[in-house]
Coordinates of C-alpha atoms in Angstrom, one line a residue:
M1 CA 0.0 0.0 0.0
L2 CA 1.0 3.7 -0.3
L3 CA 2.9 5.0 2.7
K4 CA 1.7 8.5 3.4
I5 CA 4.5 10.5 5.0
G6 CA 3.5 13.0 7.7
K7 CA 5.5 15.5 9.8
K8 CA 6.2 13.1 12.6
L9 CA 8.0 10.5 10.4
R10 CA 11.7 10.4 10.6
Q11 CA 13.7 12.3 8.1
G12 CA 15.0 10.7 4.9
L13 CA 13.7 9.1 1.7
L14 CA 11.4 6.1 1.6
L15 CA 11.8 4.2 -1.7
V16 CA 8.5 3.1 -3.3
S17 CA 8.2 1.2 -6.6
C18 CA 5.8 2.8 -9.0
L19 CA 4.3 2.0 -12.4
F20 CA 2.1 3.7 -15.0
L21 CA -1.3 2.2 -16.0
M22 CA -0.7 3.2 -19.6
P23 CA 2.1 1.6 -21.6
V24 CA 4.6 3.6 -19.5
S25 CA 6.8 2.4 -16.6
A26 CA 8.2 4.4 -13.7
S27 CA 9.9 4.1 -10.3
S28 CA 9.9 6.9 -7.6
A29 CA 10.9 8.0 -4.2
L30 CA 8.8 10.0 -1.8
A31 CA 9.9 12.2 1.1
G32 CA 8.0 13.9 4.0
P33 CA 7.5 17.7 4.0
G34 CA 9.5 18.1 7.2
D35 CA 12.8 16.9 5.7
A36 CA 14.3 20.1 4.3
G37 CA 13.4 23.6 3.1
M38 CA 14.2 24.7 -0.4
G39 CA 12.4 28.0 -1.0
E40 CA 8.9 28.6 -2.1
G41 CA 7.0 26.8 -4.9
A42 CA 7.5 23.4 -6.6
K43 CA 10.8 22.8 -8.5
I44 CA 11.4 20.1 -11.1
E45 CA 14.8 18.8 -12.2
I46 CA 15.5 16.4 -15.0
T47 CA 18.4 14.1 -14.0
D48 CA 18.7 11.8 -17.0
I49 CA 17.3 11.3 -20.6
T50 CA 17.0 7.9 -22.2
A51 CA 16.9 7.9 -26.0
P52 CA 18.6 6.0 -28.9
D53 CA 22.1 7.1 -29.9
K54 CA 21.2 6.9 -33.6
V55 CA 17.9 7.2 -35.5
D56 CA 16.9 7.0 -39.1
E57 CA 15.0 9.9 -40.5
G58 CA 11.4 9.1 -41.2
K59 CA 11.5 5.8 -39.2
D60 CA 8.9 5.3 -36.4
G61 CA 8.9 3.1 -33.3
Y62 CA 11.3 5.0 -31.2
S63 CA 10.9 5.3 -27.4
L64 CA 12.0 8.1 -25.1
G65 CA 12.3 8.5 -21.4
F66 CA 13.6 10.7 -18.6
S67 CA 14.3 10.7 -14.9
F68 CA 13.1 13.6 -12.7
E69 CA 13.0 15.0 -9.2
I70 CA 10.2 17.3 -8.1
S71 CA 10.4 19.1 -4.7
I72 CA 8.4 21.6 -2.7
A73 CA 10.5 24.6 -1.6
Q74 CA 8.7 25.6 1.6
T75 CA 9.4 23.6 4.7
G76 CA 6.3 21.9 6.2
Q77 CA 4.2 21.9 3.0
G78 CA 3.3 19.1 0.6
F79 CA 2.0 19.1 -2.9
Q80 CA -1.5 20.4 -3.6
A81 CA -4.1 18.6 -5.7
G82 CA -4.3 20.2 -9.1
Q83 CA -0.9 21.9 -8.7
E84 CA 1.2 21.9 -11.9
V85 CA 4.9 22.0 -12.5
S86 CA 6.3 22.0 -16.1
V87 CA 9.6 21.8 -17.8
S88 CA 10.5 22.8 -21.4
S89 CA 11.6 20.4 -24.1
N90 CA 12.5 20.3 -27.8
I91 CA 11.0 16.8 -28.4
G92 CA 8.6 18.1 -31.0
K93 CA 11.5 19.6 -33.1
L94 CA 13.2 16.2 -33.4
F95 CA 10.3 13.7 -33.3
S96 CA 6.7 13.6 -34.3
A97 CA 3.9 11.8 -32.4
D98 CA 0.2 12.0 -31.6
W99 CA 0.6 14.7 -29.0
E100 CA -3.1 14.7 -28.2
G101 CA -3.4 10.9 -27.9
E102 CA -3.9 9.0 -24.7
E103 CA -0.4 7.6 -24.7
L104 CA 1.0 11.1 -24.1
S105 CA -1.8 13.0 -22.4
H106 CA -2.8 12.8 -18.7
I107 CA -0.7 9.7 -18.0
P108 CA -1.3 8.4 -14.4
F109 CA 1.8 8.2 -12.3
E110 CA 1.0 5.6 -9.5
A111 CA 2.6 4.5 -6.3
E112 CA 1.3 1.2 -4.9
G113 CA -2.1 1.7 -6.5
E114 CA -2.7 5.4 -5.8
V115 CA -2.2 8.1 -8.4
M116 CA 0.3 10.7 -7.2
A117 CA 0.4 12.8 -10.4
Y118 CA -0.5 12.9 -14.1
V119 CA 2.1 13.5 -16.7
S120 CA 1.4 15.1 -20.1
V121 CA 4.1 15.2 -22.8
G122 CA 3.8 17.9 -25.5
E123 CA 5.9 19.1 -28.4
D124 CA 7.7 21.7 -26.3
Q125 CA 6.7 21.1 -22.7
I126 CA 6.2 18.3 -20.1
T127 CA 3.8 18.9 -17.4
F128 CA 3.1 17.1 -14.0
T129 CA -0.3 17.7 -12.4
F130 CA -0.5 16.4 -8.8
A131 CA -3.4 14.3 -7.6
E132 CA -5.3 14.2 -4.3
A133 CA -3.1 11.3 -3.0
A134 CA -0.1 13.6 -3.0
E135 CA -1.8 16.5 -1.2
D136 CA -0.1 17.5 2.1
T137 CA 1.7 14.1 2.3
V138 CA 4.9 14.4 0.5
W139 CA 7.3 17.3 -0.6
K140 CA 9.6 15.4 -2.9
L141 CA 8.9 13.0 -5.7
N142 CA 11.6 11.1 -7.7
G143 CA 10.8 9.0 -10.7
T144 CA 11.6 7.6 -14.1
V145 CA 9.3 8.0 -17.1
S146 CA 9.6 5.5 -20.0
L147 CA 7.4 6.5 -22.9
P148 CA 6.1 3.9 -25.4
S149 CA 7.6 3.3 -28.8
I150 CA 5.4 5.8 -30.7
F151 CA 7.9 8.5 -31.8
T152 CA 8.9 9.1 -35.5
A153 CA 12.3 10.7 -36.2
K154 CA 11.9 13.9 -38.2
D155 CA 13.9 14.9 -41.3
V156 CA 16.5 17.2 -40.0
G157 CA 18.6 17.4 -43.1
A158 CA 20.8 14.3 -43.0
A159 CA 22.3 13.0 -46.3
E160 CA 23.8 9.7 -47.2
G161 CA 27.1 9.5 -45.4
N162 CA 26.5 12.8 -43.6
P163 CA 24.5 12.3 -40.4
V164 CA 23.3 15.3 -38.4
E165 CA 24.0 15.5 -34.7
K166 CA 21.1 16.9 -32.6
K167 CA 20.6 17.3 -28.9
L168 CA 17.3 16.2 -27.3
Q169 CA 16.7 18.7 -24.5
I170 CA 14.3 18.3 -21.5
G171 CA 14.8 21.0 -18.9
T172 CA 18.6 21.6 -18.5
E173 CA 19.5 18.0 -19.4
T174 CA 20.5 17.0 -22.9
K175 CA 21.1 13.8 -24.8
P176 CA 23.0 13.7 -28.2
I177 CA 21.3 11.8 -31.0
S178 CA 22.7 11.2 -34.5
F179 CA 20.1 11.5 -37.2
Q180 CA 21.0 9.6 -40.4
Q181 CA 19.4 9.0 -43.8
P182 CA 18.1 5.4 -43.9
L183 CA 20.0 3.3 -46.4
P184 CA 18.2 0.6 -48.5
P185 CA 19.4 -3.0 -48.3
S186 CA 22.4 -3.8 -50.4
S187 CA 22.2 -5.9 -53.5
G188 CA 24.3 -8.8 -52.2
N189 CA 25.5 -11.1 -54.9
N190 CA 22.3 -10.9 -57.0
M191 CA 21.3 -7.6 -58.6
D192 CA 17.9 -8.9 -59.7
L193 CA 16.9 -5.8 -61.6
V194 CA 13.5 -5.0 -63.0
D195 CA 13.4 -5.0 -66.8
V196 CA 15.7 -2.4 -68.3
D197 CA 13.0 -1.5 -70.7
S198 CA 10.0 0.8 -71.2
F199 CA 7.7 -2.2 -71.7
W200 CA 7.6 -5.9 -71.5
K201 CA 4.9 -8.6 -72.1
N202 CA 4.7 -12.2 -70.9
G203 CA 2.0 -14.9 -71.3
W204 CA 1.6 -18.4 -70.1
P205 CA -1.2 -21.1 -70.5
I206 CA -3.8 -21.7 -67.8
A207 CA -7.0 -23.9 -67.4
Q208 CA -5.6 -27.0 -68.9
S209 CA -4.1 -24.9 -71.7
T210 CA -7.5 -23.7 -72.9
G211 CA -6.5 -20.1 -71.9
A212 CA -3.6 -17.9 -71.1
V213 CA -2.6 -15.3 -68.5
I214 CA -1.4 -12.1 -70.1
M215 CA 0.9 -9.9 -68.0
M216 CA 2.4 -6.5 -69.2
E217 CA 5.1 -4.6 -67.3
V218 CA 4.7 -0.9 -68.1
N219 CA 7.7 1.5 -67.9
P220 CA 9.9 -0.6 -65.5
I221 CA 13.0 1.4 -66.5
G222 CA 11.1 4.4 -65.0
S223 CA 11.6 2.9 -61.6
L224 CA 15.3 2.2 -62.2
N225 CA 15.8 5.8 -63.2
L226 CA 13.8 7.2 -60.3
Y227 CA 15.4 5.0 -57.7
G228 CA 18.9 6.0 -58.9
S229 CA 18.0 9.7 -59.2
T230 CA 19.8 10.8 -56.1
T231 CA 22.8 8.5 -56.2
Y232 CA 23.8 8.2 -59.9
S233 CA 25.6 10.7 -62.0
D234 CA 27.3 10.3 -65.4
T235 CA 31.0 10.5 -64.8
V236 CA 31.5 12.4 -68.1
S237 CA 28.5 14.8 -68.2
G238 CA 27.8 14.8 -64.4
E239 CA 24.1 14.5 -65.2
K240 CA 21.8 12.8 -62.7
R241 CA 19.5 10.0 -63.6
A242 CA 15.7 10.7 -63.9
P243 CA 12.7 9.0 -65.4
E244 CA 11.4 10.2 -68.8
V245 CA 8.1 12.0 -68.9
H246 CA 5.4 10.1 -70.9
R247 CA 2.2 11.9 -71.8
N248 CA -0.8 9.7 -72.5
L249 CA 1.1 6.5 -71.9
L250 CA -1.0 4.1 -73.9
V251 CA -0.8 0.3 -73.9
R252 CA -2.4 -1.6 -76.8
D253 CA -2.8 -5.4 -76.8
A254 CA -4.5 -7.2 -79.7
I255 CA -5.7 -10.7 -78.7
P256 CA -4.8 -13.3 -81.3
E257 CA -6.8 -16.3 -82.7
K258 CA -10.2 -14.7 -82.1
G259 CA -9.5 -14.9 -78.3
F260 CA -11.5 -13.0 -75.7
I261 CA -10.6 -11.3 -72.4
D262 CA -12.2 -12.5 -69.2
L263 CA -13.5 -9.1 -68.0
E264 CA -13.6 -10.1 -64.3
S265 CA -9.9 -11.1 -64.4
I266 CA -8.6 -7.6 -65.5
E267 CA -6.2 -6.1 -63.0
I268 CA -4.3 -2.8 -63.2
Y269 CA -1.6 -2.1 -60.7
A270 CA 0.8 0.6 -59.6
A271 CA 4.2 -1.1 -59.1
V272 CA 6.6 -0.3 -56.3
P273 CA 9.8 -2.5 -56.7
T274 CA 12.2 -3.0 -53.8
L275 CA 14.6 -0.2 -53.2
A276 CA 18.2 -1.6 -53.2
R277 CA 21.7 -0.4 -53.2
S278 CA 24.4 -1.8 -55.5
E279 CA 27.5 -3.2 -53.8
E280 CA 29.5 -3.3 -57.1
D281 CA 29.7 -1.7 -60.5
Y282 CA 27.1 -3.2 -62.9
Y283 CA 26.8 -2.7 -66.6
D284 CA 24.1 -4.0 -69.0
E285 CA 25.8 -4.3 -72.3
W286 CA 22.6 -4.9 -74.3
H287 CA 20.9 -1.7 -73.0
K288 CA 24.1 0.3 -72.3
Y289 CA 22.8 0.9 -68.7
S290 CA 25.2 1.3 -65.8
I291 CA 24.6 1.0 -62.0
P292 CA 27.9 2.0 -60.3
A293 CA 28.5 0.7 -56.7
G294 CA 26.6 2.7 -54.2
T295 CA 23.8 3.6 -56.6
Y296 CA 20.2 2.9 -55.7
Y297 CA 18.1 0.8 -58.1
A298 CA 14.8 -1.0 -58.4
K299 CA 15.0 -4.7 -57.5
R300 CA 12.4 -7.1 -58.9
S301 CA 12.0 -9.5 -56.0
G302 CA 9.6 -8.2 -53.4
T303 CA 7.9 -5.8 -55.8
M304 CA 4.6 -4.6 -54.4
R305 CA 1.5 -4.1 -56.6
Y306 CA -1.3 -1.8 -55.7
D307 CA -4.7 -2.1 -57.4
I308 CA -5.6 1.2 -59.1
K309 CA -8.4 -0.2 -61.3
E310 CA -11.0 1.6 -59.1
E311 CA -9.3 4.9 -59.8
M312 CA -9.5 4.3 -63.6
T313 CA -12.6 4.7 -65.9
E314 CA -13.8 1.9 -68.1
L315 CA -14.9 3.2 -71.5
T316 CA -17.3 1.0 -73.5
Q317 CA -17.4 0.8 -77.3
E318 CA -20.2 2.7 -79.0
E319 CA -22.4 1.2 -81.8
D320 CA -20.6 1.5 -85.2
E321 CA -17.6 3.1 -83.6
T322 CA -14.3 2.6 -85.4
E323 CA -11.1 1.4 -83.6
E324 CA -9.5 4.8 -84.4
A325 CA -12.4 6.7 -82.8
F326 CA -12.4 4.4 -79.7
T327 CA -8.7 4.8 -79.3
K328 CA -9.0 8.6 -79.6
R329 CA -11.6 8.6 -76.8
I330 CA -9.2 6.5 -74.6
K331 CA -6.4 8.9 -75.3
A332 CA -8.6 11.9 -74.4
R333 CA -9.3 10.5 -70.9
P334 CA -6.2 9.9 -68.6
L335 CA -6.5 6.8 -66.4
S336 CA -9.0 5.0 -68.6
W337 CA -9.2 1.6 -70.3
G338 CA -11.5 -0.3 -72.6
I339 CA -11.9 -3.2 -75.0
Y340 CA -12.6 -2.7 -78.7
R341 CA -14.4 -5.6 -80.4
T342 CA -14.4 -6.0 -84.2
G343 CA -17.1 -7.7 -86.3
Q344 CA -14.7 -10.6 -86.8
K345 CA -14.6 -11.4 -83.0
D346 CA -11.2 -9.8 -82.5
E347 CA -10.6 -8.0 -79.2
I348 CA -8.2 -5.2 -78.6
F349 CA -7.3 -4.0 -75.0
L350 CA -6.4 -0.3 -74.6
C351 CA -5.3 1.4 -71.4
N352 CA -4.2 5.1 -71.0
F353 CA -2.1 5.8 -67.9
G354 CA -2.1 9.5 -68.5
T355 CA 1.0 11.6 -67.9
V356 CA 3.7 9.7 -66.0
G357 CA 6.8 11.2 -64.5
D358 CA 6.1 15.0 -64.6
P359 CA 6.4 16.5 -61.1
D360 CA 3.9 19.2 -61.8
D361 CA 1.4 17.6 -64.2
N362 CA 0.9 13.9 -63.7
N363 CA -1.9 11.3 -63.5
G364 CA -2.2 11.8 -59.7
I365 CA -1.1 8.3 -58.7
L366 CA 1.4 9.1 -55.9
Y367 CA 3.6 6.9 -53.8
K368 CA 2.4 8.6 -50.6
G369 CA -1.2 7.7 -51.6
L370 CA -0.4 4.0 -51.6
E371 CA -0.7 1.9 -48.5
G372 CA 2.3 0.1 -47.0
R373 CA 5.5 0.4 -48.9
G374 CA 4.5 3.2 -51.2
A375 CA 3.7 5.5 -48.3
E376 CA 6.6 4.3 -46.2
Y377 CA 9.1 5.0 -49.1
A378 CA 7.6 8.5 -49.5
E379 CA 8.2 9.1 -45.8
D380 CA 11.6 7.5 -45.5
Y381 CA 13.1 8.7 -48.8
P382 CA 11.2 11.9 -49.6
Q383 CA 14.0 13.0 -51.9
I384 CA 13.1 10.1 -54.2
F385 CA 9.4 9.2 -53.6
G386 CA 8.1 12.4 -52.0
D387 CA 7.1 15.8 -53.2
D388 CA 10.7 16.8 -53.5
G389 CA 11.6 13.9 -55.8
V390 CA 12.2 14.3 -59.6
T391 CA 8.6 13.1 -60.3
G392 CA 7.0 15.0 -57.4
G393 CA 6.1 11.6 -55.9
N394 CA 4.4 10.3 -59.0
V395 CA 4.4 6.5 -59.5
V396 CA 6.2 5.7 -62.7
S397 CA 5.8 1.9 -63.2
Y398 CA 2.6 -0.2 -63.6
Y399 CA 1.3 -3.7 -64.4
I400 CA -1.6 -5.0 -66.4
E401 CA -2.8 -8.6 -66.1
F402 CA -5.8 -10.5 -67.3
D403 CA -6.9 -14.0 -68.5
T404 CA -7.7 -14.8 -72.1
Y405 CA -9.5 -17.8 -73.8
Y406 CA -9.5 -19.1 -77.4
P407 CA -12.7 -21.1 -78.2
D408 CA -12.1 -20.9 -82.0
I409 CA -8.8 -22.8 -81.8
V410 CA -9.3 -26.4 -82.9
G411 CA -7.0 -28.9 -81.1
S412 CA -3.6 -27.5 -80.2
K413 CA -2.0 -24.4 -81.5
K414 CA 0.8 -21.9 -80.6
A415 CA -0.5 -18.4 -80.2
S416 CA 1.6 -15.3 -80.6
N417 CA 0.2 -12.3 -78.7
Y418 CA 1.7 -8.9 -79.5
A419 CA 1.3 -5.8 -77.4
S420 CA 2.9 -2.3 -77.5
W421 CA 3.1 1.0 -75.8
S422 CA 3.2 4.6 -77.1
A423 CA 2.8 8.1 -75.8
D424 CA 2.2 11.6 -77.3
R425 CA 5.1 12.3 -79.8
E426 CA 6.6 8.9 -78.8
K427 CA 6.3 5.9 -81.0
G428 CA 7.2 3.3 -78.4
W429 CA 7.6 -0.4 -79.1
G430 CA 6.3 -3.8 -78.1
N431 CA 6.9 -7.5 -78.0
P432 CA 5.0 -10.8 -78.5
A433 CA 4.3 -13.4 -75.9
E434 CA 4.0 -17.0 -77.2
Y435 CA 2.1 -19.9 -75.5
V436 CA 0.3 -23.0 -76.6
I437 CA -3.5 -23.3 -76.5
N438 CA -4.9 -26.8 -76.4
N439 CA -8.7 -27.2 -76.8
G440 CA -8.4 -30.9 -77.6
G441 CA -9.2 -32.1 -74.1
G442 CA -10.3 -31.0 -70.6
T443 CA -13.0 -28.4 -69.8
G444 CA -13.8 -26.1 -72.7
V445 CA -14.4 -22.3 -72.5
A446 CA -17.1 -20.4 -74.5
R447 CA -17.7 -16.8 -75.2
R448 CA -20.5 -15.0 -73.4
N449 CA -23.8 -15.6 -75.3
E450 CA -22.1 -18.1 -77.6
L451 CA -21.4 -21.8 -77.2
I452 CA -19.8 -23.9 -79.9
L453 CA -18.7 -27.5 -79.1
R454 CA -16.6 -29.7 -81.3
L455 CA -16.2 -33.4 -80.3
V456 CA -12.8 -34.8 -81.3
D457 CA -11.0 -38.0 -80.9
E458 CA -9.0 -38.3 -77.6
D459 CA -5.9 -39.6 -79.3
D460 CA -6.1 -37.4 -82.4
P461 CA -7.6 -34.0 -81.5
T462 CA -7.7 -33.1 -85.2
L463 CA -10.2 -35.9 -86.0
P464 CA -13.8 -34.8 -85.4
I465 CA -16.4 -37.3 -84.2
A466 CA -19.7 -37.1 -86.2
G467 CA -23.2 -38.3 -85.0
A468 CA -22.4 -38.2 -81.3
D469 CA -25.1 -37.4 -78.8
F470 CA -24.1 -34.9 -76.1
K471 CA -25.5 -32.7 -73.4
V472 CA -24.3 -29.6 -71.6
Q473 CA -23.9 -29.4 -67.8
I474 CA -23.0 -26.5 -65.5
K475 CA -21.0 -26.7 -62.3
G476 CA -22.9 -25.6 -59.2
E477 CA -21.6 -23.7 -56.1
N478 CA -21.1 -27.0 -54.2
G479 CA -18.9 -28.4 -57.0
T480 CA -21.5 -30.8 -58.5
W481 CA -22.4 -30.8 -62.2
K482 CA -26.1 -30.3 -63.2
D483 CA -27.8 -30.9 -66.5
T484 CA -29.0 -28.0 -68.6
L485 CA -31.6 -27.9 -71.3
L486 CA -28.8 -27.9 -74.0
S487 CA -28.3 -31.2 -75.8
G488 CA -27.8 -32.4 -79.3
Q489 CA -25.9 -34.4 -81.9
T490 CA -22.7 -33.5 -83.6
D491 CA -22.6 -33.0 -87.4
E492 CA -20.1 -34.3 -89.9
N493 CA -17.5 -31.8 -88.5
G494 CA -18.1 -32.9 -84.9
V495 CA -19.9 -29.6 -84.0

């Protein structure tokens, strides 16, 4: 229990262990008002500050603490309920936190179950407010305050290799802290770059080879150039690296073999590759692209993708609209996409990412607006991903992915799917993705509002089976197959 110390108790300090009810710990010592006289009023002295020796700018999770001694100056008097004593601090100049939150406001300071005072920590001041339990019972209070790990180190101007020394001050006590710019992880023995290209397309078969996944990587070299913008300079010209600005960055993908796109499978992402630092000089002979040791670059493994499809507008084809007119509408609306369908069952996917890479006039997709890594990078490396970066924080790399199916292919056939990119006053380029589609066996796929079945020999998919009775079933939610009203007999072509 709490030992209340009156005038008749012997002189000296009585040690009492204390703790905070909040995520804060403390220990204290109490003394009776008859011990000594120290002048009028309450006096606070900070005797020690606990803080990390080094912090990374923009990083959170740091904890701070301090030891203190509060005493009443006038002999024979104790603390009064509601009495306040404060001490100045520069915590807010070096760290940010939720200063109005419960973790820093009105924190109960307890001794054996009774609150002796409340502590409030602000940006420039720390205040103790005494509680009823301390009234007229003690004249000195010693303690240690350990605050939770809720502080974020501010940007105080550190640069790579040039930390900034600052002093955390509470009262007259100070604690030196070295603020340094956080370094990304080193490359190790594997550079693992994103593609050193403006565009790259891949495709691979799915659904027993009756369909294919199409994946397009848009402007990956933009990330390489952005990530290296603060650490790379040409040794001859001295120029820094920066992403190119693309206006109306348009992707066009013509689906081959009368294939169609599964609308529900379409995904459009903003890409945030891993920030890494090269340990050695690297040179890509094919692209004539260099990454000297110490240069930041975009690493493929660990790339985060953020769905931005909801931020884009789907445009639908109008009746009798030409592909040229539809493409013109797509180009006129940044962050839009759509599918153009010809009368011959060909489908063309179009996507306009708007202006990418311009710090003042871009598509509005910003790293700081992305959850997780995007926002963290913008906070930890503002000179690259933030408002002060060469793109003004604009995301420069994207992904497109969707599933395609090819019901018109008979048997097995290799499909070559070509896609390309372009921008205003930029021709761009593209590449094909090749994959094998096999409709000779397994579960078939049909277009919406259209079903054509061809029955073929199991051993020779090119040999149709004529005069065969068949029926169509659908798969229910529980996984069982149910008959439909569709049934029939194949003709001489097995259809």
